[in-house]
JSON list of C-alpha atoms in Angstrom, two decimals:
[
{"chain": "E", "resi": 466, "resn": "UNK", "atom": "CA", "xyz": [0.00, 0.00, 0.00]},
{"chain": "E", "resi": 467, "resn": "UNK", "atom": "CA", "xyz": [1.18, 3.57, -0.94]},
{"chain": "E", "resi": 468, "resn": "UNK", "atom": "CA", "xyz": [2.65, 5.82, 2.33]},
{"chain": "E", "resi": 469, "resn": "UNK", "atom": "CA", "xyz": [0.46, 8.54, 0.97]},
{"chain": "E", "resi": 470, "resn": "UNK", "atom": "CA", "xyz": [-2.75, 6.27, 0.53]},
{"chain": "E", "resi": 471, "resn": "UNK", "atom": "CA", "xyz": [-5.25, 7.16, 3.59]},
{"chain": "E", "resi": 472, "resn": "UNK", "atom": "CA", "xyz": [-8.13, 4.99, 4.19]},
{"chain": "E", "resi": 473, "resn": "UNK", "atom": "CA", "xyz": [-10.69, 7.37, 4.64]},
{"chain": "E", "resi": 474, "resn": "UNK", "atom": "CA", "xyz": [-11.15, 9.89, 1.50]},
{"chain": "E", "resi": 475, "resn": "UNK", "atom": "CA", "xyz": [-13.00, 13.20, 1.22]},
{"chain": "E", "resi": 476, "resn": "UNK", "atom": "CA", "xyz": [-12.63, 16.58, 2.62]},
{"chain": "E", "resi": 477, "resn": "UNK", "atom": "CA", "xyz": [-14.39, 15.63, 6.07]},
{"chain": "E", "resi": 478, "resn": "UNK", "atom": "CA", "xyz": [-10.97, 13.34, 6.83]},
{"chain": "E", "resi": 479, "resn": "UNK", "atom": "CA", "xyz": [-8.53, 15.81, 5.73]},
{"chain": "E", "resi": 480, "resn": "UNK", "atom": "CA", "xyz": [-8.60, 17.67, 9.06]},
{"chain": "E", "resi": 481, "resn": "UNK", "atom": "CA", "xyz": [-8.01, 14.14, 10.85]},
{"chain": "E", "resi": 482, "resn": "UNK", "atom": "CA", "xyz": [-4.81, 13.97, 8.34]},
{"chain": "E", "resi": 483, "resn": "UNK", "atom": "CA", "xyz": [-3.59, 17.39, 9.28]},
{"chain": "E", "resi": 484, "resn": "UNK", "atom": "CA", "xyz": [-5.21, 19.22, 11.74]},
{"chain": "E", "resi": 485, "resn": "UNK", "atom": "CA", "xyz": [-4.03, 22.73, 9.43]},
{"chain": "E", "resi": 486, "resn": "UNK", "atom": "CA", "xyz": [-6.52, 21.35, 6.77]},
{"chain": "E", "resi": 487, "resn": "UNK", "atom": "CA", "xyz": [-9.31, 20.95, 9.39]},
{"chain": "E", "resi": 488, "resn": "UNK", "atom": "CA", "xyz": [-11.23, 24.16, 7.49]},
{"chain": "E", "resi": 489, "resn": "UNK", "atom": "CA", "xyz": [-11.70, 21.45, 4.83]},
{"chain": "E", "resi": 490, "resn": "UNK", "atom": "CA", "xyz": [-14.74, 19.90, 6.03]},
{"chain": "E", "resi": 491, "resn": "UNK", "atom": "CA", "xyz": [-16.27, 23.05, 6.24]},
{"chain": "E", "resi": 492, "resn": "UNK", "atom": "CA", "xyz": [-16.67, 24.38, 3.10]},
{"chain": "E", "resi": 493, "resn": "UNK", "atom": "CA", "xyz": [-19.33, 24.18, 0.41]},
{"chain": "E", "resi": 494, "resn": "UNK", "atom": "CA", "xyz": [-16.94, 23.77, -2.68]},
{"chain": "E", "resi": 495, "resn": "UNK", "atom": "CA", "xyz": [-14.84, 20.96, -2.06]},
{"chain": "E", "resi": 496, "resn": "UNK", "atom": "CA", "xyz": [-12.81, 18.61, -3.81]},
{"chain": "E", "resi": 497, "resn": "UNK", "atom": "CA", "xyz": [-12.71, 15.91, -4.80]},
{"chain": "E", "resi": 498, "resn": "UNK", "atom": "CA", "xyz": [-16.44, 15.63, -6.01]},
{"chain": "E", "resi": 499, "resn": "UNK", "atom": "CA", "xyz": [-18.22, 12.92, -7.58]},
{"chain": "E", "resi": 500, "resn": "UNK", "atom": "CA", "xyz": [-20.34, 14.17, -10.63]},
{"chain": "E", "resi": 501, "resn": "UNK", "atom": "CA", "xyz": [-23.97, 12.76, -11.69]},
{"chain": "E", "resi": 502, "resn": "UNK", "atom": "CA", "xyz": [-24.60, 13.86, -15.12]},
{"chain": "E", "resi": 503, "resn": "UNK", "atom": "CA", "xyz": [-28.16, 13.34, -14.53]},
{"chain": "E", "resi": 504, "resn": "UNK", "atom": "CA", "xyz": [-28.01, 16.19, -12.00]},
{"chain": "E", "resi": 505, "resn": "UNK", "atom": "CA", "xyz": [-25.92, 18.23, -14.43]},
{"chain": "E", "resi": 506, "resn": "UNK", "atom": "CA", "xyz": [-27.75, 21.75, -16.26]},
{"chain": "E", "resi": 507, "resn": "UNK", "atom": "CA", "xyz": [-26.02, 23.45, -19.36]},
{"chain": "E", "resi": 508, "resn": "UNK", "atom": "CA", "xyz": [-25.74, 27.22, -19.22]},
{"chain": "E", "resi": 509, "resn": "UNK", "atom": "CA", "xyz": [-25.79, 28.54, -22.13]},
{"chain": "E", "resi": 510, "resn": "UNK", "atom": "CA", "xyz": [-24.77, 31.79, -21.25]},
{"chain": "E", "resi": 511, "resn": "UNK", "atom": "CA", "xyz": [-21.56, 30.21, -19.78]},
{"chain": "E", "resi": 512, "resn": "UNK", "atom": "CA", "xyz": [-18.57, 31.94, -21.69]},
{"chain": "E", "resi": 513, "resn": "UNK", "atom": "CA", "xyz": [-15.67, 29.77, -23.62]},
{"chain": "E", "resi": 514, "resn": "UNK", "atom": "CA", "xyz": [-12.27, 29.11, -21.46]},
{"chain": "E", "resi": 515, "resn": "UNK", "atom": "CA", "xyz": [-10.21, 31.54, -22.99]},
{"chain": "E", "resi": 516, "resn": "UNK", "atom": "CA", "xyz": [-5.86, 30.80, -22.47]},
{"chain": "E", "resi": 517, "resn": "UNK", "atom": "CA", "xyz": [-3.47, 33.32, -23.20]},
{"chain": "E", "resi": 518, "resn": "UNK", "atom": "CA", "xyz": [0.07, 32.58, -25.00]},
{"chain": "E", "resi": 519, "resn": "UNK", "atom": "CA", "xyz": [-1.00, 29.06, -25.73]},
{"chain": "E", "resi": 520, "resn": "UNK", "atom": "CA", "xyz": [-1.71, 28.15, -29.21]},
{"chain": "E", "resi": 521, "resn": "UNK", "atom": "CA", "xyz": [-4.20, 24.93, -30.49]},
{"chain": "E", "resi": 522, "resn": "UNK", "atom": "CA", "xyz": [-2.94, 23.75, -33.19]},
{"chain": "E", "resi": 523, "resn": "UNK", "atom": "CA", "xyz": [-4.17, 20.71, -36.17]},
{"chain": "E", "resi": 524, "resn": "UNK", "atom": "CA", "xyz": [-1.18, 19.57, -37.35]},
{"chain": "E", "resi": 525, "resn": "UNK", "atom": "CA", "xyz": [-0.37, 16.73, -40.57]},
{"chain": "E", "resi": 526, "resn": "UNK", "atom": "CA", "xyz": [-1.00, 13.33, -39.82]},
{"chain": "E", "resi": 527, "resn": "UNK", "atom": "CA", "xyz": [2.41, 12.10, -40.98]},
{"chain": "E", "resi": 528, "resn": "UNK", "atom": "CA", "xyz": [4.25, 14.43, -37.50]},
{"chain": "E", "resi": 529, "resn": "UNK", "atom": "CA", "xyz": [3.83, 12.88, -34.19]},
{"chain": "E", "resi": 530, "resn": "UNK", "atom": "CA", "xyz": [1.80, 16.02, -31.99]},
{"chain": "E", "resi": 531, "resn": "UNK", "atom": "CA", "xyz": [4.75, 16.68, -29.54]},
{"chain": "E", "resi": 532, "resn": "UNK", "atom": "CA", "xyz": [7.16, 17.02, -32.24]},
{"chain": "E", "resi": 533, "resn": "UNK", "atom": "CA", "xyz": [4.96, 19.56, -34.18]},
{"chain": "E", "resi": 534, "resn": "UNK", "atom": "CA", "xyz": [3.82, 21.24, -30.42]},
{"chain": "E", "resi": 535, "resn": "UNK", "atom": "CA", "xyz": [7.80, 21.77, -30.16]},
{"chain": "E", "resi": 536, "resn": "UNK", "atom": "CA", "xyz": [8.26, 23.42, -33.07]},
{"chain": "E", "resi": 537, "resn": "UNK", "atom": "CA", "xyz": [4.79, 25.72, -33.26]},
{"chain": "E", "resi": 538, "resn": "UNK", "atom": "CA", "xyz": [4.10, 26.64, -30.17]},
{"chain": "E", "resi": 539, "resn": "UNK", "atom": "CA", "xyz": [4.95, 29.04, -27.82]},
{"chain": "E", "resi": 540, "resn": "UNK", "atom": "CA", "xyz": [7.52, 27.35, -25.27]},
{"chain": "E", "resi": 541, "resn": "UNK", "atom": "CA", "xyz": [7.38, 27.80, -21.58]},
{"chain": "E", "resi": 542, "resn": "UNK", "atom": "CA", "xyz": [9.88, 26.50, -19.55]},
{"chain": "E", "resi": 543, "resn": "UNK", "atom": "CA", "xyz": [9.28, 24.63, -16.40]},
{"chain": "E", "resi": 544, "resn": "UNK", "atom": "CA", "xyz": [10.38, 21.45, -14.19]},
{"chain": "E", "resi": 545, "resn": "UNK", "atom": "CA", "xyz": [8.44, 17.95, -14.56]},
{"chain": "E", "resi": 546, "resn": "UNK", "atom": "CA", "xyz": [8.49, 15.74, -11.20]},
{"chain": "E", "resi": 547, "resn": "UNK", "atom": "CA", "xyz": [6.87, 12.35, -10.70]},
{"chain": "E", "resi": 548, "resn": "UNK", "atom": "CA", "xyz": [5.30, 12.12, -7.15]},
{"chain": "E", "resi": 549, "resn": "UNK", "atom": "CA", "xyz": [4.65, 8.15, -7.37]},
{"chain": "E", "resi": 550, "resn": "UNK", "atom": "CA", "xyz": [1.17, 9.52, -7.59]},
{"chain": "E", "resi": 551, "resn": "UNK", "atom": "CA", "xyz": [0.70, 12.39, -10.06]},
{"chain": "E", "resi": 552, "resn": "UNK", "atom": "CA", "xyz": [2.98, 14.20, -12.48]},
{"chain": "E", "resi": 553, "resn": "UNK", "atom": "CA", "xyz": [3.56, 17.89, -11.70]},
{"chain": "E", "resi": 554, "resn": "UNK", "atom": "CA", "xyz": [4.69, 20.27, -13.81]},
{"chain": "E", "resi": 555, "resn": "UNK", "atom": "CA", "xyz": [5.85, 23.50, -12.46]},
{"chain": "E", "resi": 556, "resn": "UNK", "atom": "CA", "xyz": [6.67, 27.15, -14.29]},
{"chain": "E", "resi": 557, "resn": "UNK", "atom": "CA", "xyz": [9.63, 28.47, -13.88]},
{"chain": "E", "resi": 558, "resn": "UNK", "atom": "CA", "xyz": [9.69, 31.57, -11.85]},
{"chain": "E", "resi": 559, "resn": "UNK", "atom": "CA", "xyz": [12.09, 33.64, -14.20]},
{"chain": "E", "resi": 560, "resn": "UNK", "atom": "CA", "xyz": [9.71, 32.69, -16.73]},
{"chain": "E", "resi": 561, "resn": "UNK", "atom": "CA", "xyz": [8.61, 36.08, -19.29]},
{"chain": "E", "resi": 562, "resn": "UNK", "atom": "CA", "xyz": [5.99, 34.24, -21.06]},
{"chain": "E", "resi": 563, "resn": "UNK", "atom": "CA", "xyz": [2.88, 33.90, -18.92]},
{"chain": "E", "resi": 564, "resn": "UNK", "atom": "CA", "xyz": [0.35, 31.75, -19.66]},
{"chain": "E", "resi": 565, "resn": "UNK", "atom": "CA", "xyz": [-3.28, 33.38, -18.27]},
{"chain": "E", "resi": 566, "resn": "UNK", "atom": "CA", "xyz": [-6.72, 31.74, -18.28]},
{"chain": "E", "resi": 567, "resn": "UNK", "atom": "CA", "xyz": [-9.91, 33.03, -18.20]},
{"chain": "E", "resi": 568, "resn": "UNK", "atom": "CA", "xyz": [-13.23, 32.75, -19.29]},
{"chain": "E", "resi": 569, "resn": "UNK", "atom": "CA", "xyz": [-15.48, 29.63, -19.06]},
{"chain": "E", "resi": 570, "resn": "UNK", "atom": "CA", "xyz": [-16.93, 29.97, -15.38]},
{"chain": "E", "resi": 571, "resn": "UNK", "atom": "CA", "xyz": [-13.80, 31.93, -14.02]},
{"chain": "E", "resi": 572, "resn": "UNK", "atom": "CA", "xyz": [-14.66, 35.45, -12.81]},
{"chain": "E", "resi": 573, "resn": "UNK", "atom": "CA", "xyz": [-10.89, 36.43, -12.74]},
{"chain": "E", "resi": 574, "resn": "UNK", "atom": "CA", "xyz": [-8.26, 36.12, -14.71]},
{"chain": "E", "resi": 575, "resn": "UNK", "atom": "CA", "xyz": [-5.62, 33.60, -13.71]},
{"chain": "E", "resi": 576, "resn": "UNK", "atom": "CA", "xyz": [-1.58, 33.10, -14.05]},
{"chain": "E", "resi": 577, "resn": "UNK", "atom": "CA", "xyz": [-1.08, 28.90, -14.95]},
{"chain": "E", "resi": 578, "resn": "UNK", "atom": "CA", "xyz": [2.01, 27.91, -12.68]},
{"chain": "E", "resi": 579, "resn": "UNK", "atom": "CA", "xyz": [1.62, 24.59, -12.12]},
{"chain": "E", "resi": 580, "resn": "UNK", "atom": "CA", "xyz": [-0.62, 21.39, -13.08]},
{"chain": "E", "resi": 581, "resn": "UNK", "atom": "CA", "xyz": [-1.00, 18.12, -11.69]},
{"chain": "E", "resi": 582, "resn": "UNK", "atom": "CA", "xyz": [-1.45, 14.74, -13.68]},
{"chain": "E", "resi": 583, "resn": "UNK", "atom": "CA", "xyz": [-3.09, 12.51, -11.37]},
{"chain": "E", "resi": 584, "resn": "UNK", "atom": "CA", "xyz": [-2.51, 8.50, -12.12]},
{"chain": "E", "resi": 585, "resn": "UNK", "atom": "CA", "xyz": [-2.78, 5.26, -10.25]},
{"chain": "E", "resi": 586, "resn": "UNK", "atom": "CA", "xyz": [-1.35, 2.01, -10.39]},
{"chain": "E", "resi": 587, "resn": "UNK", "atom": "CA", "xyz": [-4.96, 0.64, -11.28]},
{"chain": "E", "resi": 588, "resn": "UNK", "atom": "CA", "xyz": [-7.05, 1.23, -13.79]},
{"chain": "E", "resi": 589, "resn": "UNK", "atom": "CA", "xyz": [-9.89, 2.21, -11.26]},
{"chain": "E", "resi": 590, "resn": "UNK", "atom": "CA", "xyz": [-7.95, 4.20, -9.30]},
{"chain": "E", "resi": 591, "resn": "UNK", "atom": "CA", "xyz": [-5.65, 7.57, -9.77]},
{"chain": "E", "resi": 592, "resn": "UNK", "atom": "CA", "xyz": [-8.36, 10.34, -10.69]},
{"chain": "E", "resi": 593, "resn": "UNK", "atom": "CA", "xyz": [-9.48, 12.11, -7.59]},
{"chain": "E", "resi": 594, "resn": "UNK", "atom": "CA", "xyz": [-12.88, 12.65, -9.23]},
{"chain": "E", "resi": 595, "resn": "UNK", "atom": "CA", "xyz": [-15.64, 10.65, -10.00]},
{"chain": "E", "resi": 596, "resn": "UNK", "atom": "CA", "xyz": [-18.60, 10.25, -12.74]},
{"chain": "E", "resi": 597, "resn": "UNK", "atom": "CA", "xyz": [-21.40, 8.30, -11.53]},
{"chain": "E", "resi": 598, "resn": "UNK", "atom": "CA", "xyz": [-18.87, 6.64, -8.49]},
{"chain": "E", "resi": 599, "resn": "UNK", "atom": "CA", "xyz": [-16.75, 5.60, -11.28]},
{"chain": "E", "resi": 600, "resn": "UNK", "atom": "CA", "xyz": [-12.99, 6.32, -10.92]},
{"chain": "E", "resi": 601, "resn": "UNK", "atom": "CA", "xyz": [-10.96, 6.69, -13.72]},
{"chain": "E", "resi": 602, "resn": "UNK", "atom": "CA", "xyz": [-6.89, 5.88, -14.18]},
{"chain": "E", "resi": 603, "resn": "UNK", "atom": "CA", "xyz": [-5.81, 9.34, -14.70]},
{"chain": "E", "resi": 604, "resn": "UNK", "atom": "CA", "xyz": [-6.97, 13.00, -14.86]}
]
């Protein structure tokens, strides 16, 4: 078993974890969160996720996507680390390119520093979300 796996999940243990997360358990918007499409409403007036400095890109069949990223897109530079349990990218801090993020249901506008990758050793186990109960391997 994993040194970071804990047997109780969810917010409302976090606090028995570390006592400085005990405001966890309190609050209304927590993670993680188990979605029910059923329960789900579109909003139409809900604005597209708009990201700064980052381009989309189709490229030809016959170039593998990273290679073709590489060599289109803007670069930012940053530090990869594998956690045993996610994959974490970090931004540089002398970084001049920002990446920002806004848009979609944001209200600000937001500086991207640093994502997780989320993964497990199982394929029903790794994302801290679920759909319907449903875990999935990564997210």
């Amino acid at each position: 078993m994993c040194k970071w796996f804990v047997p109780r999940k969810g917010p409302a243990f976090w606090g028995l974890i570390n006592p400085e997360w005990s405001l966890c358990n309190k609050g209304r918007r927590q993670s993680p969160v188990n979605l029910e499409p059923s329960r789900l409403l579109y909003d139409p007036n809900l604005r597209l996720l708009h990201i700064d400095n980052a381009a989309v890109i189709s490229y030809p069949p016959y170039l593998p996507s990273l290679l073709h990223h590489s060599l289109c897109a803007p670069q930012i530079h940053g530090s990869i680390a594998n956690t045993g349990h996610s994959v974490v990218f970090t931004v540089d801090n002398t970084t001049t390119r920002h990446v920002n993020i806004t848009g979609g249901p944001l209200s600000y506008r937001y500086q991207f520093h640093e994502i997780h990758i989320h993964f497990g050793l199982m394929n029903d186990a790794g994302s801290e979300h679920t759909v319907n109960g449903y875990a999935f391997p990564a997210e």
